[in-house]
Amino acid sequence: MAKKSIALKNQKRNMIIEAAVHVFAEKGFFNANVHDVAQRAGIADGTIYVYFKSKDDLLISLFEQKMDGILDRFSKKLRTLSDPLDKLRTFISTYYQMIKEDKHLAEVFQVELRQSSKFLKDYHNQKFLDFLDMIASILQQGQQENFFRPELNIDIAKIMIFGAIDEVARQWILGAETKFSLEEACQQTSESLISGILNS
Amino acid sequence: MAKKSIALKNQKRNMIIEAAVHVFAEKGFFNANVHDVAQRAGIADGTIYVYFKSKDDLLISLFEQKMDGILDRFSKKLRTLSDPLDKLRTFISTYYQMIKEDKHLAEVFQVELRQSSKFLKDYHNQKFLDFLDMIASILQQGQQENFFRPELNIDIAKIMIFGAIDEVARQWILGAETKFSLEEACQQTSESLISGILNS
Amino acid sequence: MAKKSIALKNQKRNMIIEAAVHVFAEKGFFNANVHDVAQRAGIADGTIYVYFKSKDDLLISLFEQKMDGILDRFSKKLRTLSDPLDKLRTFISTYYQMIKEDKHLAEVFQVELRQSSKFLKDYHNQKFLDFLDMIASILQQGQQENFFRPELNIDIAKIMIFGAIDEVARQWILGAETKFSLEEACQQTSESLISGILNS
Amino acid sequence: MAKKSIALKNQKRNMIIEAAVHVFAEKGFFNANVHDVAQRAGIADGTIYVYFKSKDDLLISLFEQKMDGILDRFSKKLRTLSDPLDKLRTFISTYYQMIKEDKHLAEVFQVELRQSSKFLKDYHNQKFLDFLDMIASILQQGQQENFFRPELNIDIAKIMIFGAIDEVARQWILGAETKFSLEEACQQTSESLISGILNS
DNA sequence: GATGAATGAGCCTTCATTCAT
DNA sequence: AATGAATGAAGGCTCATTCAT
C-alpha cells in the first residue's frame, strides 16, 4: 500500500511537472502563473505546494527530473557504441531527436535553464554539467584513440559542440527563418563539427 | 539650442540604457525593478518613462541601440578584409573581444535576448538576424571562392557558428567550470569550426 | 455545502459593496482608494479582486445590485395600487424614503452614477432607464385614463419628474441651505408636479 | 501698458479655461490630465500653473468665471420683464438655450459641479446658490402678486424647478433615449411646472 | 512670462503562498 | 491529501506639480 501510495504521489507530481513544461514553454517562467500550471494540471493552486516548495522549486525539480531522463537516455544510447565518431554522431542525432519529440521541454530548457543561475540563487546546475561531460568523455576517448586532434581543448570543445547544436535546435523551434529540416541540421552540424567547413 | 537639447536628451537616454544593462545583467530582466534601474542611473523612477514607454520598451530599445553599435563595429572590422577565412577568424575574435569588454551587455544579450520572442509580443528581432547574416555573407563568399565546402548549408552553418562561439562565451562569463582564457577559446573555436576536430 | 459556500461568497461580496457605498459616498469614486474600501470591509486589498474584476467593476456591480433592489422595491410598492395619482404620489414618497434610509447610497447614485457614462466606457446604464420607465408607465396609464393632460410628452415628463425629486433629495442630503424636511419636500414636490405652482 | 498686459493675461487665462471646459467635458475632471488641457490650449503644462494654483483651482475658477457670465446673462434677460410668469418661462427657455449653445460647458457643470462639494474641500459653491436664488426671487414675487400658490415652499420649489429642467437638459445632451427637441422640452417643462400634469 | 524635463508620491493590480476546512 | 479563498507585499506606471533655463 505504501508503494502504491508513493506511485500515486509520483504520478501527480509528474502531472504537475508536465503541465509546468507546457506552461513555462508557452509563456516563459516569469510570465506564467502558478495558477496557469495548476489549471493545466487540472488541480487547485494550493495542491502545487503539496508537491513543491515554491514556484522556483517547481522549475528546479522540473530540470532535475527531466535531466535525469535525458542523461539516462543518452547514456543508454552511447553505451552500446565504441567508436568515438559513432558516439559523437549519435549524441548529436539523439539531441535533435529529443528536441523534435518534445518541443515544449526543449524550449523550457533552452530559455529558462540559461538564466537559472541568475534568478535562482544557490542553484548550481550540476546535471547540465554532467551532460556537457558526456561530450567531454567522447572527446577524451577520441583524443586518446587518436581520432581527434591532440591540441583540442576538451573543456572548450564540449561547450562549443553543445552550443552549436543547441542554437541550431533553438532556431528550428522558433521556426523563424528556418529553411531546413532537423535531419539536414543533424547531418550538417555533425559533418561541420567533425570535419570543419573547409573545402580540403 | 535644439541641437544641444537633443544631444542632452540622448545622453540621458544612454545613461538609462547603461544603467539598465548593468541591472538587467545582475538580476535578470524580470527580477530587476524599474526602481533599480532608476537608482543606478541616479534619476527618479518616473524619469524612465520620459524616455521609454515601458519596462519592455526599455529592454527592446537597449537591444536595438546596442545591436546597432555591434553591427557597425563588425561591419567596419570586416570591411577591410577580403579573404573569407580572415573574415571568419576576425568575426570570431571580435565577438570574444566584445564579450570581454562588456560582460554586462553580453549577459543581457545572451540571456534576455533569447527569451525576448516569448515575452515580448510582436517583437521581431531583426537586428539579430542581420547579425547572423553577416556570418552568412562570409560563408557565401567563401563558398563561391571555393574556400568552404560546396555542400555546406549556409543557413544552418551561420547558426551553428554563432551558437558555438556564443555558448563558449557564456560559459566563460558564468565563470563556472571555466578553465580557459578567452584567447584560447578564440583560437580553439576558430580552428575547430574551420578545420573540424578530426585529426587528419 | 455548495449552497452555503455560495451564500457565504455573496455575503462577503455584499460586505464589500456596502463598504464601497460608504467610502465612495464619503470621498467620491476617484478620491477613494481600493485600500480604503478594503479597510472598511475589514479585508485585505487583494480580496476585492477575488470578487470584482477592477475598481470600475466594483462601482458598476454596486449600481447593478442596488438598482435591482430599488427596482424591486418600487415595483412591489406600486403593484398594489391602481390609481395613477396614488401611484405617482407613492413613487415620489418612496423615493424620498429611500434617500432617507440610506444617504450614502443616495450620494453614490446621485453623484457617481451621473458621470458613469463618461468614465466607464461601454457601460450603458440600462437599470436607470428601467427606473425612469416606471415613471413613464404611471404617466401613460394616467394619460389613458384621462388623469393627465393628453398633450403631455411622457418621454420628457418622466425625466422632469425624476430630476425634480432627485435634485431636492440631493440638496437635502448636502444639507447646505436646507431649510426643509424630507416630508415637506415630498408633499411639496408631489403637489407642484401634479397640480403645478399656479394659484388657480 | 499695464492695462494691456492684464488684458493679455486674461486672454490666455480664458484660453486655458476654454480648453479645460472641452477636456473636462469630454473625459471628466478626474480622467482628464493637466497635460490634456495644456495641449488643447496650445501651451506647455507648466504654463497652467502660471495662471492657476492647481488643477482643482482651475476647475473652481472655471466655475466661478462661467457662473459670473451665466448670472449676468440671466440677470439681463429677466431685468426687462415684470410678469413673474414671463420671467419663469424666460428663465427656463434661457436655460435650454444656454445648454444648446455650449454643450461642453453644460456637461462640466452638470457632472462635475455636482460633486464639487465632495472632492473640493472647503469649496462652497456660492454662485450656484445665487443662481437658485434667481428662481427663488421670481417665485417670491409671483407668490406676493398672487400668481403662485401661497402654500408653495419656495426653498423647495426653486430646487425642484432647477432639477427638472437640468435633468431634461442632461438627458438631451447624453443623447441616449432622447426622442425630443430642446424646444419641445422647453415648452413641456414650462407648462408642466407651471400648471402641473393634471388634466383639469 | 513660458517651458517641459524631472520628480516621486500614490494607486491599481497581480500573484506566490498560506491555511482553515 | 486537496482545496481555493484570502492575503499583502511588491511593482509598473501615472500625473500633478516644480523649477532651472
JSON list of C-alpha atoms (C1' of nucleotides) in Angstrom, two decimals, chain A residues 12 44 46-47 50-51, chain F residues 1-6:
[
{"chain": "A", "resi": 12, "resn": "LYS", "atom": "CA", "xyz": [0.52, 13.50, -9.64]},
{"chain": "A", "resi": 44, "resn": "ALA", "atom": "CA", "xyz": [-6.12, 23.52, -7.36]},
{"chain": "A", "resi": 46, "resn": "GLY", "atom": "CA", "xyz": [-2.65, 25.04, -3.41]},
{"chain": "A", "resi": 47, "resn": "THR", "atom": "CA", "xyz": [-2.03, 21.48, -4.46]},
{"chain": "A", "resi": 50, "resn": "VAL", "atom": "CA", "xyz": [1.86, 19.86, -1.56]},
{"chain": "A", "resi": 51, "resn": "TYR", "atom": "CA", "xyz": [4.41, 18.61, -4.04]},
{"chain": "F", "resi": 1, "resn": "DA", "atom": "C1'", "xyz": [-4.17, 14.88, 0.53]},
{"chain": "F", "resi": 2, "resn": "DA", "atom": "C1'", "xyz": [-6.80, 18.61, -1.74]},
{"chain": "F", "resi": 3, "resn": "DT", "atom": "C1'", "xyz": [-8.94, 22.83, -1.99]},
{"chain": "F", "resi": 4, "resn": "DG", "atom": "C1'", "xyz": [-9.37, 27.77, -3.18]},
{"chain": "F", "resi": 5, "resn": "DA", "atom": "C1'", "xyz": [-10.44, 31.91, -0.64]},
{"chain": "F", "resi": 6, "resn": "DA", "atom": "C1'", "xyz": [-7.65, 35.17, 1.47]}
]
